[in-house]
Amino acid sequence: MPAHTFHSSGPLKGTISVPGDKSISHRALMFASLAVGESTIEGLLEGEDVLATASAMRQLGADIERADNGTWRVHGAGVGSLIEPRQALDMGNSGTSTRLLMGLLASHGFSATFTGDASLSGRPMNRVIEPLSQMGASFEASSGGTLPLMLRGALPAVPITYRLPVASAQVKSAVLLAGLNTPGITRVIEPVATRDHTERMLARFGAELEIGEQDGERLISIRGEADLVPQHVVVPGDPSSAAFFIVAALIVPGSDITIRNVGMNVTRAGIVHALRQMGGDIEEIDPREVGGEPVADLRVRHSDLKGADIDPTLAPSMIDEFPVLFVAAALADGTTRTSGLEELRVKESDRLSAMAEALTLAGARVEEQEDGLIIHGTGGDPLPGTPAGTYVETKLDHRIAMSMGVAGLASRDGVSVDDTAPISTSFPTFMDLLAGATQ
């Protein structure tokens, strides 16, 4: 279990690239596996979560290989032509691939068992079990609707119209993917817009998808028994990974870095808007479109951040970035208030309590509320750091580990975390990139 101390650093300089977007990488592998013929994927994130998706799709009948130049080639089996896996699908730490694959297999006529690591096995799956059961799939889950669980797909499944009770791109995507092999039209009603990578990419792969409005809410319809067509997918840089370097540059004096090719999808880039609201100097250079997704190069310079009340409607577009936003808030001038973040309690860890404990240990002033944190900033002064012999508990959560690593860069005595191993689930090159940018 590799513990590590992150020390205060010199300014972050130069130009860096962050790994490919995790959400888009998962979907590229899945949808290419459902297209008949060969798709190619460039820029795929090669973290443990995405590799778990690749492994699962191989077990379901797709032929997936990585070429020496880093391009991935996928020979798909076709919608409705997946095969029953011979053994349990081990999803590791990946909640995204678990929920999306449950949707995909819900309309195939066979059984599959899903397992995962200790962290994933504590995460709730009832939110996808509920709509998929309405479509005819049946489930045997562990107590509390968690993994391990067995799914029996329905063939044919029944199309439904499902109104999301909680803003969740994963639940939306699970229902739409179940709709791919369901005769008729499956509809999802979204009261609050969530990340739309599934819709964008399914349309590119040739699915019949319509997006409209009903009573002021987003209505997404998909026509089943789809034929997907192979594509060449270029995966943009992950805004969730870029967020750690954006915040690091904002809080370390003298920093001026450029992060290349960052996905700027409006349903994902909330962290940029929130940090700008706090006074962050983040410039978008050469905004462009890559593979149906908006991207830009981001130039980020050290800024005197101010506390702010973060609009809860931003939450779905930056839900994974709140841990590192809390770090920025801890070094801002004044008080930052966040609310509407109950979803953070059921991530890889309870990220509200984990970050409240971690930042308090490092010397920040934090109040934990039911649905958010109130953070009183230092006004730009370094955090004291973790006392000698104490370690931040990362609770097997990659984003806690990386966020507190960033906090260490702007601390007096450094921040020690108990385990950096989870970082490789989403950002295997984090430590090397950080070392390179802060020399």
CSV table of N, CA and C in Angstrom, one decimal, residues 23-175:
chain,number,residue,atom,x,y,z
A,23,SER,N,-15.2,8.6,-19.3
A,23,SER,CA,-16.6,8.4,-19.7
A,23,SER,C,-16.7,8.0,-21.2
A,24,ILE,N,-15.9,8.8,-22.0
A,24,ILE,CA,-16.0,8.5,-23.5
A,24,ILE,C,-15.2,7.2,-23.8
A,25,SER,N,-14.2,6.9,-23.1
A,25,SER,CA,-13.4,5.7,-23.4
A,25,SER,C,-14.3,4.5,-23.1
A,26,HIS,N,-15.0,4.4,-22.0
A,26,HIS,CA,-15.9,3.3,-21.7
A,26,HIS,C,-16.9,3.1,-22.9
A,27,ARG,N,-17.5,4.2,-23.3
A,27,ARG,CA,-18.5,4.1,-24.3
A,27,ARG,C,-18.0,3.7,-25.6
A,28,ALA,N,-16.8,4.3,-26.0
A,28,ALA,CA,-16.2,3.9,-27.3
A,28,ALA,C,-16.0,2.4,-27.4
A,29,LEU,N,-15.5,1.8,-26.3
A,29,LEU,CA,-15.2,0.4,-26.3
A,29,LEU,C,-16.6,-0.4,-26.4
A,30,MET,N,-17.6,0.0,-25.7
A,30,MET,CA,-18.9,-0.7,-25.7
A,30,MET,C,-19.5,-0.6,-27.0
A,31,PHE,N,-19.6,0.7,-27.6
A,31,PHE,CA,-20.4,0.8,-28.8
A,31,PHE,C,-19.6,0.2,-30.0
A,32,ALA,N,-18.3,0.3,-30.0
A,32,ALA,CA,-17.5,-0.4,-31.1
A,32,ALA,C,-17.8,-1.9,-31.0
A,33,SER,N,-17.9,-2.4,-29.8
A,33,SER,CA,-18.2,-3.8,-29.6
A,33,SER,C,-19.5,-4.2,-30.2
A,34,LEU,N,-20.5,-3.3,-30.3
A,34,LEU,CA,-21.8,-3.5,-30.8
A,34,LEU,C,-22.0,-3.3,-32.3
A,35,ALA,N,-20.9,-2.7,-32.9
A,35,ALA,CA,-21.0,-2.4,-34.3
A,35,ALA,C,-20.4,-3.6,-35.1
A,36,VAL,N,-21.0,-3.9,-36.2
A,36,VAL,CA,-20.5,-5.0,-37.0
A,36,VAL,C,-19.4,-4.5,-37.9
A,37,GLY,N,-18.1,-5.0,-37.7
A,37,GLY,CA,-17.0,-4.6,-38.4
A,37,GLY,C,-15.9,-4.0,-37.5
A,38,GLU,N,-14.9,-3.3,-38.1
A,38,GLU,CA,-13.8,-2.9,-37.3
A,38,GLU,C,-13.9,-1.4,-37.0
A,39,SER,N,-13.8,-1.0,-35.7
A,39,SER,CA,-13.7,0.4,-35.3
A,39,SER,C,-12.3,0.6,-34.7
A,40,THR,N,-11.8,1.9,-34.8
A,40,THR,CA,-10.5,2.2,-34.2
A,40,THR,C,-10.8,3.3,-33.2
A,41,ILE,N,-10.0,3.3,-32.1
A,41,ILE,CA,-10.1,4.3,-31.1
A,41,ILE,C,-8.7,4.9,-30.8
A,42,GLU,N,-8.6,6.2,-30.9
A,42,GLU,CA,-7.3,6.9,-30.5
A,42,GLU,C,-7.5,7.6,-29.2
A,43,GLY,N,-6.4,7.6,-28.4
A,43,GLY,CA,-6.5,8.4,-27.2
A,43,GLY,C,-7.2,7.7,-26.1
A,44,LEU,N,-7.5,6.4,-26.2
A,44,LEU,CA,-8.2,5.7,-25.1
A,44,LEU,C,-7.5,5.8,-23.8
A,45,LEU,N,-8.2,6.1,-22.7
A,45,LEU,CA,-7.6,6.1,-21.4
A,45,LEU,C,-7.3,4.6,-21.0
A,46,GLU,N,-6.0,4.4,-20.7
A,46,GLU,CA,-5.6,3.0,-20.4
A,46,GLU,C,-5.5,2.8,-18.9
A,47,GLY,N,-6.5,3.3,-18.1
A,47,GLY,CA,-6.6,3.1,-16.7
A,47,GLY,C,-7.3,1.8,-16.4
A,48,GLU,N,-7.3,1.4,-15.1
A,48,GLU,CA,-7.8,0.0,-14.8
A,48,GLU,C,-9.3,0.0,-15.0
A,49,ASP,N,-10.0,1.1,-14.8
A,49,ASP,CA,-11.5,1.1,-15.0
A,49,ASP,C,-11.8,0.7,-16.5
A,50,VAL,N,-11.2,1.4,-17.4
A,50,VAL,CA,-11.4,1.2,-18.8
A,50,VAL,C,-11.0,-0.2,-19.3
A,51,LEU,N,-9.9,-0.6,-18.7
A,51,LEU,CA,-9.4,-2.0,-19.1
A,51,LEU,C,-10.4,-3.0,-18.6
A,52,ALA,N,-11.1,-2.8,-17.5
A,52,ALA,CA,-12.1,-3.7,-17.0
A,52,ALA,C,-13.3,-3.7,-18.1
A,53,THR,N,-13.6,-2.6,-18.7
A,53,THR,CA,-14.6,-2.6,-19.7
A,53,THR,C,-14.2,-3.4,-20.9
A,54,ALA,N,-12.9,-3.2,-21.3
A,54,ALA,CA,-12.4,-4.0,-22.5
A,54,ALA,C,-12.4,-5.5,-22.2
A,55,SER,N,-12.1,-5.9,-21.0
A,55,SER,CA,-12.1,-7.3,-20.6
A,55,SER,C,-13.5,-7.8,-20.7
A,56,ALA,N,-14.4,-7.1,-20.2
A,56,ALA,CA,-15.8,-7.5,-20.1
A,56,ALA,C,-16.4,-7.7,-21.6
A,57,MET,N,-16.1,-6.7,-22.4
A,57,MET,CA,-16.6,-6.8,-23.8
A,57,MET,C,-15.9,-8.0,-24.6
A,58,ARG,N,-14.7,-8.3,-24.3
A,58,ARG,CA,-14.1,-9.5,-24.9
A,58,ARG,C,-14.9,-10.7,-24.5
A,59,GLN,N,-15.2,-10.8,-23.2
A,59,GLN,CA,-16.0,-12.0,-22.7
A,59,GLN,C,-17.3,-12.1,-23.4
A,60,LEU,N,-17.9,-10.9,-23.8
A,60,LEU,CA,-19.2,-10.9,-24.5
A,60,LEU,C,-19.1,-11.1,-26.0
A,61,GLY,N,-17.9,-11.3,-26.5
A,61,GLY,CA,-17.8,-11.7,-27.9
A,61,GLY,C,-17.1,-10.7,-28.8
A,62,ALA,N,-16.6,-9.6,-28.3
A,62,ALA,CA,-15.9,-8.6,-29.2
A,62,ALA,C,-14.4,-9.0,-29.2
A,63,ASP,N,-13.8,-8.6,-30.3
A,63,ASP,CA,-12.4,-8.9,-30.5
A,63,ASP,C,-11.7,-7.5,-30.3
A,64,ILE,N,-10.9,-7.3,-29.2
A,64,ILE,CA,-10.4,-6.0,-28.9
A,64,ILE,C,-8.9,-6.1,-28.7
A,65,GLU,N,-8.1,-5.3,-29.4
A,65,GLU,CA,-6.6,-5.4,-29.3
A,65,GLU,C,-6.0,-4.0,-29.4
A,66,ARG,N,-4.9,-3.8,-28.7
A,66,ARG,CA,-4.2,-2.5,-28.8
A,66,ARG,C,-3.0,-2.7,-29.7
A,67,ALA,N,-2.9,-1.7,-30.7
A,67,ALA,CA,-1.8,-1.7,-31.6
A,67,ALA,C,-0.6,-1.1,-30.9
A,68,ASP,N,0.6,-1.3,-31.4
A,68,ASP,CA,1.9,-0.7,-30.8
A,68,ASP,C,1.8,0.8,-30.8
A,69,ASN,N,1.1,1.4,-31.7
A,69,ASN,CA,1.1,2.9,-31.7
A,69,ASN,C,0.1,3.5,-30.7
A,70,GLY,N,-0.6,2.6,-29.9
A,70,GLY,CA,-1.5,3.1,-28.9
A,70,GLY,C,-3.0,3.2,-29.4
A,71,THR,N,-3.2,2.9,-30.7
A,71,THR,CA,-4.5,2.8,-31.3
A,71,THR,C,-5.2,1.5,-30.9
A,72,TRP,N,-6.4,1.5,-30.5
A,72,TRP,CA,-7.1,0.3,-30.2
A,72,TRP,C,-8.0,-0.1,-31.4
A,73,ARG,N,-8.1,-1.4,-31.7
A,73,ARG,CA,-8.9,-1.9,-32.8
A,73,ARG,C,-10.0,-2.8,-32.2
A,74,VAL,N,-11.2,-2.6,-32.6
A,74,VAL,CA,-12.3,-3.4,-32.0
A,74,VAL,C,-13.1,-4.0,-33.2
A,75,HIS,N,-13.2,-5.3,-33.2
A,75,HIS,CA,-14.1,-6.0,-34.1
A,75,HIS,C,-15.4,-6.3,-33.3
A,76,GLY,N,-16.5,-5.7,-33.7
A,76,GLY,CA,-17.7,-5.8,-32.9
A,76,GLY,C,-18.5,-7.0,-33.3
A,77,ALA,N,-19.3,-7.4,-32.3
A,77,ALA,CA,-20.2,-8.6,-32.5
A,77,ALA,C,-21.5,-8.3,-33.1
A,78,GLY,N,-22.0,-7.0,-32.9
A,78,GLY,CA,-23.3,-6.6,-33.3
A,78,GLY,C,-24.3,-6.6,-32.2
A,79,VAL,N,-25.2,-5.6,-32.2
A,79,VAL,CA,-26.3,-5.6,-31.2
A,79,VAL,C,-27.1,-6.9,-31.3
A,80,GLY,N,-27.4,-7.5,-30.2
A,80,GLY,CA,-28.2,-8.7,-30.2
A,80,GLY,C,-27.4,-10.0,-30.4
A,81,SER,N,-26.1,-9.8,-30.8
A,81,SER,CA,-25.3,-11.0,-31.1
A,81,SER,C,-24.2,-11.2,-30.0
A,82,LEU,N,-24.3,-10.6,-28.9
A,82,LEU,CA,-23.3,-10.8,-27.8
A,82,LEU,C,-23.5,-12.2,-27.3
A,83,ILE,N,-22.5,-12.8,-26.7
A,83,ILE,CA,-22.5,-14.2,-26.2
A,83,ILE,C,-22.5,-14.2,-24.7
A,84,GLU,N,-23.1,-15.2,-24.1
A,84,GLU,CA,-23.1,-15.3,-22.6
A,84,GLU,C,-21.7,-15.5,-22.1
A,85,PRO,N,-21.3,-14.7,-21.1
A,85,PRO,CA,-20.0,-14.8,-20.6
A,85,PRO,C,-19.8,-16.1,-19.8
A,86,ARG,N,-18.6,-16.7,-19.9
A,86,ARG,CA,-18.4,-18.0,-19.2
A,86,ARG,C,-18.1,-17.8,-17.8
A,87,GLN,N,-17.6,-16.7,-17.4
A,87,GLN,CA,-17.4,-16.4,-16.0
A,87,GLN,C,-17.9,-15.1,-15.6
A,88,ALA,N,-17.8,-14.7,-14.3
A,88,ALA,CA,-18.3,-13.5,-13.8
A,88,ALA,C,-17.5,-12.3,-14.5
A,89,LEU,N,-18.2,-11.2,-14.7
A,89,LEU,CA,-17.6,-10.0,-15.3
A,89,LEU,C,-17.1,-9.2,-14.1
A,90,ASP,N,-15.7,-9.2,-14.0
A,90,ASP,CA,-15.1,-8.4,-12.9
A,90,ASP,C,-14.9,-7.0,-13.3
A,91,MET,N,-15.7,-6.1,-12.7
A,91,MET,CA,-15.7,-4.7,-13.0
A,91,MET,C,-14.7,-3.9,-12.2
A,92,GLY,N,-13.9,-4.5,-11.4
A,92,GLY,CA,-12.9,-3.8,-10.6
A,92,GLY,C,-13.5,-2.7,-9.8
A,93,ASN,N,-13.2,-1.4,-10.1
A,93,ASN,CA,-13.6,-0.3,-9.3
A,93,ASN,C,-14.6,0.6,-10.1
A,94,SER,N,-15.0,0.1,-11.3
A,94,SER,CA,-15.7,1.0,-12.2
A,94,SER,C,-17.3,0.9,-12.1
A,95,GLY,N,-17.8,1.9,-11.5
A,95,GLY,CA,-19.3,2.0,-11.4
A,95,GLY,C,-19.9,2.3,-12.8
A,96,THR,N,-19.2,3.1,-13.6
A,96,THR,CA,-19.7,3.4,-14.9
A,96,THR,C,-19.9,2.2,-15.8
A,97,SER,N,-18.8,1.4,-15.9
A,97,SER,CA,-19.0,0.2,-16.8
A,97,SER,C,-20.0,-0.7,-16.2
A,98,THR,N,-20.1,-0.9,-14.9
A,98,THR,CA,-21.1,-1.8,-14.3
A,98,THR,C,-22.5,-1.4,-14.7
A,99,ARG,N,-22.8,-0.1,-14.5
A,99,ARG,CA,-24.2,0.3,-14.7
A,99,ARG,C,-24.5,0.3,-16.2
A,100,LEU,N,-23.6,0.7,-17.0
A,100,LEU,CA,-23.9,0.7,-18.5
A,100,LEU,C,-24.0,-0.7,-19.0
A,101,LEU,N,-23.1,-1.6,-18.6
A,101,LEU,CA,-23.2,-3.0,-19.0
A,101,LEU,C,-24.5,-3.7,-18.5
A,102,MET,N,-24.9,-3.3,-17.3
A,102,MET,CA,-26.2,-3.9,-16.9
A,102,MET,C,-27.3,-3.5,-17.8
A,103,GLY,N,-27.3,-2.3,-18.3
A,103,GLY,CA,-28.3,-1.8,-19.3
A,103,GLY,C,-28.1,-2.6,-20.6
A,104,LEU,N,-26.9,-2.6,-21.1
A,104,LEU,CA,-26.7,-3.3,-22.3
A,104,LEU,C,-27.2,-4.7,-22.3
A,105,LEU,N,-26.9,-5.5,-21.3
A,105,LEU,CA,-27.2,-6.9,-21.2
A,105,LEU,C,-28.7,-7.2,-20.8
A,106,ALA,N,-29.4,-6.1,-20.3
A,106,ALA,CA,-30.7,-6.3,-19.8
A,106,ALA,C,-31.7,-6.8,-21.0
A,107,SER,N,-31.3,-6.5,-22.2
A,107,SER,CA,-32.2,-6.8,-23.4
A,107,SER,C,-31.5,-7.9,-24.2
A,108,HIS,N,-30.6,-8.7,-23.6
A,108,HIS,CA,-30.0,-9.9,-24.3
A,108,HIS,C,-30.5,-11.1,-23.5
A,109,GLY,N,-30.8,-12.2,-24.2
A,109,GLY,CA,-31.4,-13.3,-23.6
A,109,GLY,C,-30.5,-14.3,-22.9
A,110,PHE,N,-29.7,-13.8,-22.0
A,110,PHE,CA,-28.8,-14.7,-21.2
A,110,PHE,C,-28.5,-14.1,-19.9
A,111,SER,N,-27.8,-14.9,-19.1
A,111,SER,CA,-27.5,-14.4,-17.7
A,111,SER,C,-26.0,-14.0,-17.6
A,112,ALA,N,-25.7,-13.0,-16.7
A,112,ALA,CA,-24.4,-12.6,-16.5
A,112,ALA,C,-24.3,-12.2,-15.0
A,113,THR,N,-23.1,-12.5,-14.4
A,113,THR,CA,-22.8,-12.2,-13.0
A,113,THR,C,-21.8,-11.0,-13.0
A,114,PHE,N,-22.0,-10.0,-12.2
A,114,PHE,CA,-21.1,-8.9,-12.1
A,114,PHE,C,-20.5,-8.9,-10.7
A,115,THR,N,-19.2,-8.8,-10.7
A,115,THR,CA,-18.4,-8.6,-9.4
A,115,THR,C,-17.6,-7.4,-9.5
A,116,GLY,N,-17.0,-7.0,-8.3
A,116,GLY,CA,-16.2,-5.8,-8.3
A,116,GLY,C,-15.3,-5.8,-7.0
A,117,ASP,N,-14.5,-4.8,-6.9
A,117,ASP,CA,-13.6,-4.7,-5.7
A,117,ASP,C,-14.5,-4.2,-4.5
A,118,ALA,N,-13.8,-4.1,-3.3
A,118,ALA,CA,-14.5,-3.8,-2.1
A,118,ALA,C,-15.3,-2.4,-2.2
A,119,SER,N,-14.6,-1.4,-2.9
A,119,SER,CA,-15.3,-0.1,-3.0
A,119,SER,C,-16.5,-0.2,-3.9
A,120,LEU,N,-16.3,-0.8,-5.1
A,120,LEU,CA,-17.5,-0.9,-6.0
A,120,LEU,C,-18.6,-1.7,-5.4
A,121,SER,N,-18.3,-2.7,-4.6
A,121,SER,CA,-19.3,-3.6,-4.0
A,121,SER,C,-20.1,-2.9,-3.0
A,122,GLY,N,-19.7,-1.7,-2.6
A,122,GLY,CA,-20.6,-1.0,-1.6
A,122,GLY,C,-21.4,0.0,-2.3
A,123,ARG,N,-21.4,0.1,-3.6
A,123,ARG,CA,-22.1,1.2,-4.3
A,123,ARG,C,-23.5,0.8,-4.8
A,124,PRO,N,-24.5,1.7,-4.7
A,124,PRO,CA,-25.9,1.2,-5.0
A,124,PRO,C,-26.1,1.0,-6.5
A,125,MET,N,-26.8,-0.1,-6.8
A,125,MET,CA,-27.1,-0.5,-8.2
A,125,MET,C,-28.7,-0.4,-8.3
A,126,ASN,N,-29.4,-0.2,-7.2
A,126,ASN,CA,-30.9,-0.2,-7.4
A,126,ASN,C,-31.4,0.8,-8.4
A,127,ARG,N,-30.7,1.9,-8.5
A,127,ARG,CA,-31.1,3.0,-9.4
A,127,ARG,C,-31.2,2.5,-10.9
A,128,VAL,N,-30.3,1.5,-11.2
A,128,VAL,CA,-30.5,0.9,-12.6
A,128,VAL,C,-31.3,-0.3,-12.6
A,129,ILE,N,-31.3,-1.1,-11.5
A,129,ILE,CA,-32.1,-2.3,-11.4
A,129,ILE,C,-33.6,-1.9,-11.6
A,130,GLU,N,-34.0,-0.8,-11.0
A,130,GLU,CA,-35.4,-0.4,-11.0
A,130,GLU,C,-35.9,-0.3,-12.5
A,131,PRO,N,-35.4,0.6,-13.3
A,131,PRO,CA,-35.9,0.7,-14.7
A,131,PRO,C,-35.7,-0.5,-15.5
A,132,LEU,N,-34.5,-1.2,-15.3
A,132,LEU,CA,-34.3,-2.4,-16.2
A,132,LEU,C,-35.2,-3.5,-15.8
A,133,SER,N,-35.7,-3.6,-14.6
A,133,SER,CA,-36.7,-4.6,-14.2
A,133,SER,C,-38.0,-4.3,-14.9
A,134,GLN,N,-38.3,-3.0,-15.0
A,134,GLN,CA,-39.5,-2.6,-15.7
A,134,GLN,C,-39.5,-3.1,-17.2
A,135,MET,N,-38.3,-3.2,-17.8
A,135,MET,CA,-38.1,-3.6,-19.2
A,135,MET,C,-38.1,-5.1,-19.3
A,136,GLY,N,-38.1,-5.8,-18.1
A,136,GLY,CA,-38.3,-7.3,-18.2
A,136,GLY,C,-37.1,-8.1,-17.7
A,137,ALA,N,-36.0,-7.4,-17.4
A,137,ALA,CA,-34.8,-8.1,-16.9
A,137,ALA,C,-35.0,-8.4,-15.4
A,138,SER,N,-34.4,-9.5,-14.9
A,138,SER,CA,-34.5,-9.8,-13.5
A,138,SER,C,-33.1,-9.9,-12.9
A,139,PHE,N,-33.1,-9.6,-11.6
A,139,PHE,CA,-31.8,-9.4,-10.9
A,139,PHE,C,-31.8,-10.2,-9.5
A,140,GLU,N,-30.7,-10.8,-9.2
A,140,GLU,CA,-30.4,-11.3,-7.9
A,140,GLU,C,-29.2,-10.5,-7.4
A,141,ALA,N,-29.4,-9.5,-6.5
A,141,ALA,CA,-28.3,-8.7,-6.0
A,141,ALA,C,-28.0,-9.0,-4.6
A,142,SER,N,-26.8,-8.6,-4.1
A,142,SER,CA,-26.5,-8.7,-2.7
A,142,SER,C,-27.4,-7.7,-1.9
A,143,SER,N,-27.4,-7.8,-0.6
A,143,SER,CA,-28.2,-6.9,0.2
A,143,SER,C,-27.9,-5.5,-0.1
A,144,GLY,N,-29.0,-4.7,-0.1
A,144,GLY,CA,-28.8,-3.2,-0.5
A,144,GLY,C,-28.7,-3.0,-1.9
A,145,GLY,N,-28.9,-4.0,-2.8
A,145,GLY,CA,-28.8,-3.8,-4.2
A,145,GLY,C,-27.4,-3.6,-4.7
A,146,THR,N,-26.4,-4.3,-4.1
A,146,THR,CA,-25.0,-4.1,-4.4
A,146,THR,C,-24.5,-5.4,-5.1
A,147,LEU,N,-23.2,-5.2,-5.6
A,147,LEU,CA,-22.5,-6.4,-6.2
A,147,LEU,C,-22.0,-7.3,-5.1
A,148,PRO,N,-21.8,-8.6,-5.3
A,148,PRO,CA,-22.0,-9.2,-6.6
A,148,PRO,C,-23.5,-9.4,-6.9
A,149,LEU,N,-23.9,-9.3,-8.2
A,149,LEU,CA,-25.3,-9.5,-8.6
A,149,LEU,C,-25.3,-10.3,-9.9
A,150,MET,N,-26.5,-11.0,-10.0
A,150,MET,CA,-26.7,-11.7,-11.3
A,150,MET,C,-27.9,-11.1,-12.0
A,151,LEU,N,-27.7,-10.9,-13.3
A,151,LEU,CA,-28.7,-10.4,-14.2
A,151,LEU,C,-29.2,-11.4,-15.2
A,152,ARG,N,-30.5,-11.5,-15.3
A,152,ARG,CA,-31.0,-12.3,-16.4
A,152,ARG,C,-31.7,-11.4,-17.4
A,153,GLY,N,-31.2,-11.3,-18.6
A,153,GLY,CA,-31.7,-10.4,-19.6
A,153,GLY,C,-33.1,-10.9,-20.1
A,154,ALA,N,-33.8,-10.0,-20.7
A,154,ALA,CA,-35.2,-10.3,-21.3
A,154,ALA,C,-35.0,-10.2,-22.8
A,155,LEU,N,-35.5,-11.2,-23.5
A,155,LEU,CA,-35.6,-11.2,-24.9
A,155,LEU,C,-36.9,-11.7,-25.4
A,156,PRO,N,-37.8,-10.8,-25.9
A,156,PRO,CA,-37.5,-9.4,-26.1
A,156,PRO,C,-37.8,-8.6,-24.8
A,157,ALA,N,-37.0,-7.5,-24.6
A,157,ALA,CA,-37.3,-6.6,-23.5
A,157,ALA,C,-38.5,-5.7,-24.0
A,158,VAL,N,-39.0,-5.0,-23.0
A,158,VAL,CA,-40.2,-4.2,-23.2
A,158,VAL,C,-39.8,-2.7,-23.2
A,159,PRO,N,-40.1,-1.9,-24.3
A,159,PRO,CA,-39.7,-0.5,-24.2
A,159,PRO,C,-40.5,0.2,-23.1
A,160,ILE,N,-39.9,1.2,-22.5
A,160,ILE,CA,-40.5,1.9,-21.4
A,160,ILE,C,-40.2,3.4,-21.7
A,161,THR,N,-41.0,4.3,-21.0
A,161,THR,CA,-40.7,5.7,-20.9
A,161,THR,C,-40.3,5.9,-19.4
A,162,TYR,N,-39.1,6.3,-19.1
A,162,TYR,CA,-38.6,6.4,-17.8
A,162,TYR,C,-38.2,7.8,-17.4
A,163,ARG,N,-38.7,8.3,-16.3
A,163,ARG,CA,-38.4,9.6,-15.9
A,163,ARG,C,-37.3,9.5,-14.8
A,164,LEU,N,-36.2,10.1,-15.0
A,164,LEU,CA,-35.1,9.9,-14.0
A,164,LEU,C,-35.4,10.5,-12.7
A,165,PRO,N,-35.4,9.7,-11.6
A,165,PRO,CA,-35.7,10.3,-10.3
A,165,PRO,C,-34.5,11.1,-9.7
A,166,VAL,N,-33.3,10.8,-10.2
A,166,VAL,CA,-32.1,11.5,-9.7
A,166,VAL,C,-31.3,11.7,-11.0
A,167,ALA,N,-30.6,12.9,-11.0
A,167,ALA,CA,-29.8,13.3,-12.2
A,167,ALA,C,-28.6,12.3,-12.2
A,168,SER,N,-28.7,11.4,-13.2
A,168,SER,CA,-27.6,10.4,-13.4
A,168,SER,C,-27.4,10.0,-14.8
A,169,ALA,N,-26.2,10.4,-15.4
A,169,ALA,CA,-25.9,10.0,-16.7
A,169,ALA,C,-25.8,8.5,-16.9
A,170,GLN,N,-25.4,7.8,-15.8
A,170,GLN,CA,-25.3,6.4,-15.8
A,170,GLN,C,-26.6,5.7,-15.9
A,171,VAL,N,-27.6,6.1,-15.2
A,171,VAL,CA,-28.9,5.5,-15.2
A,171,VAL,C,-29.6,5.8,-16.6
A,172,LYS,N,-29.5,7.1,-17.1
A,172,LYS,CA,-30.0,7.4,-18.4
A,172,LYS,C,-29.3,6.5,-19.5
A,173,SER,N,-28.0,6.3,-19.4
A,173,SER,CA,-27.3,5.5,-20.4
A,173,SER,C,-27.7,4.1,-20.3
A,174,ALA,N,-27.9,3.5,-19.1
A,174,ALA,CA,-28.3,2.1,-18.9
A,174,ALA,C,-29.6,1.9,-19.6
A,175,VAL,N,-30.6,2.8,-19.5
A,175,VAL,CA,-31.9,2.6,-20.1
A,175,VAL,C,-31.8,2.7,-21.6
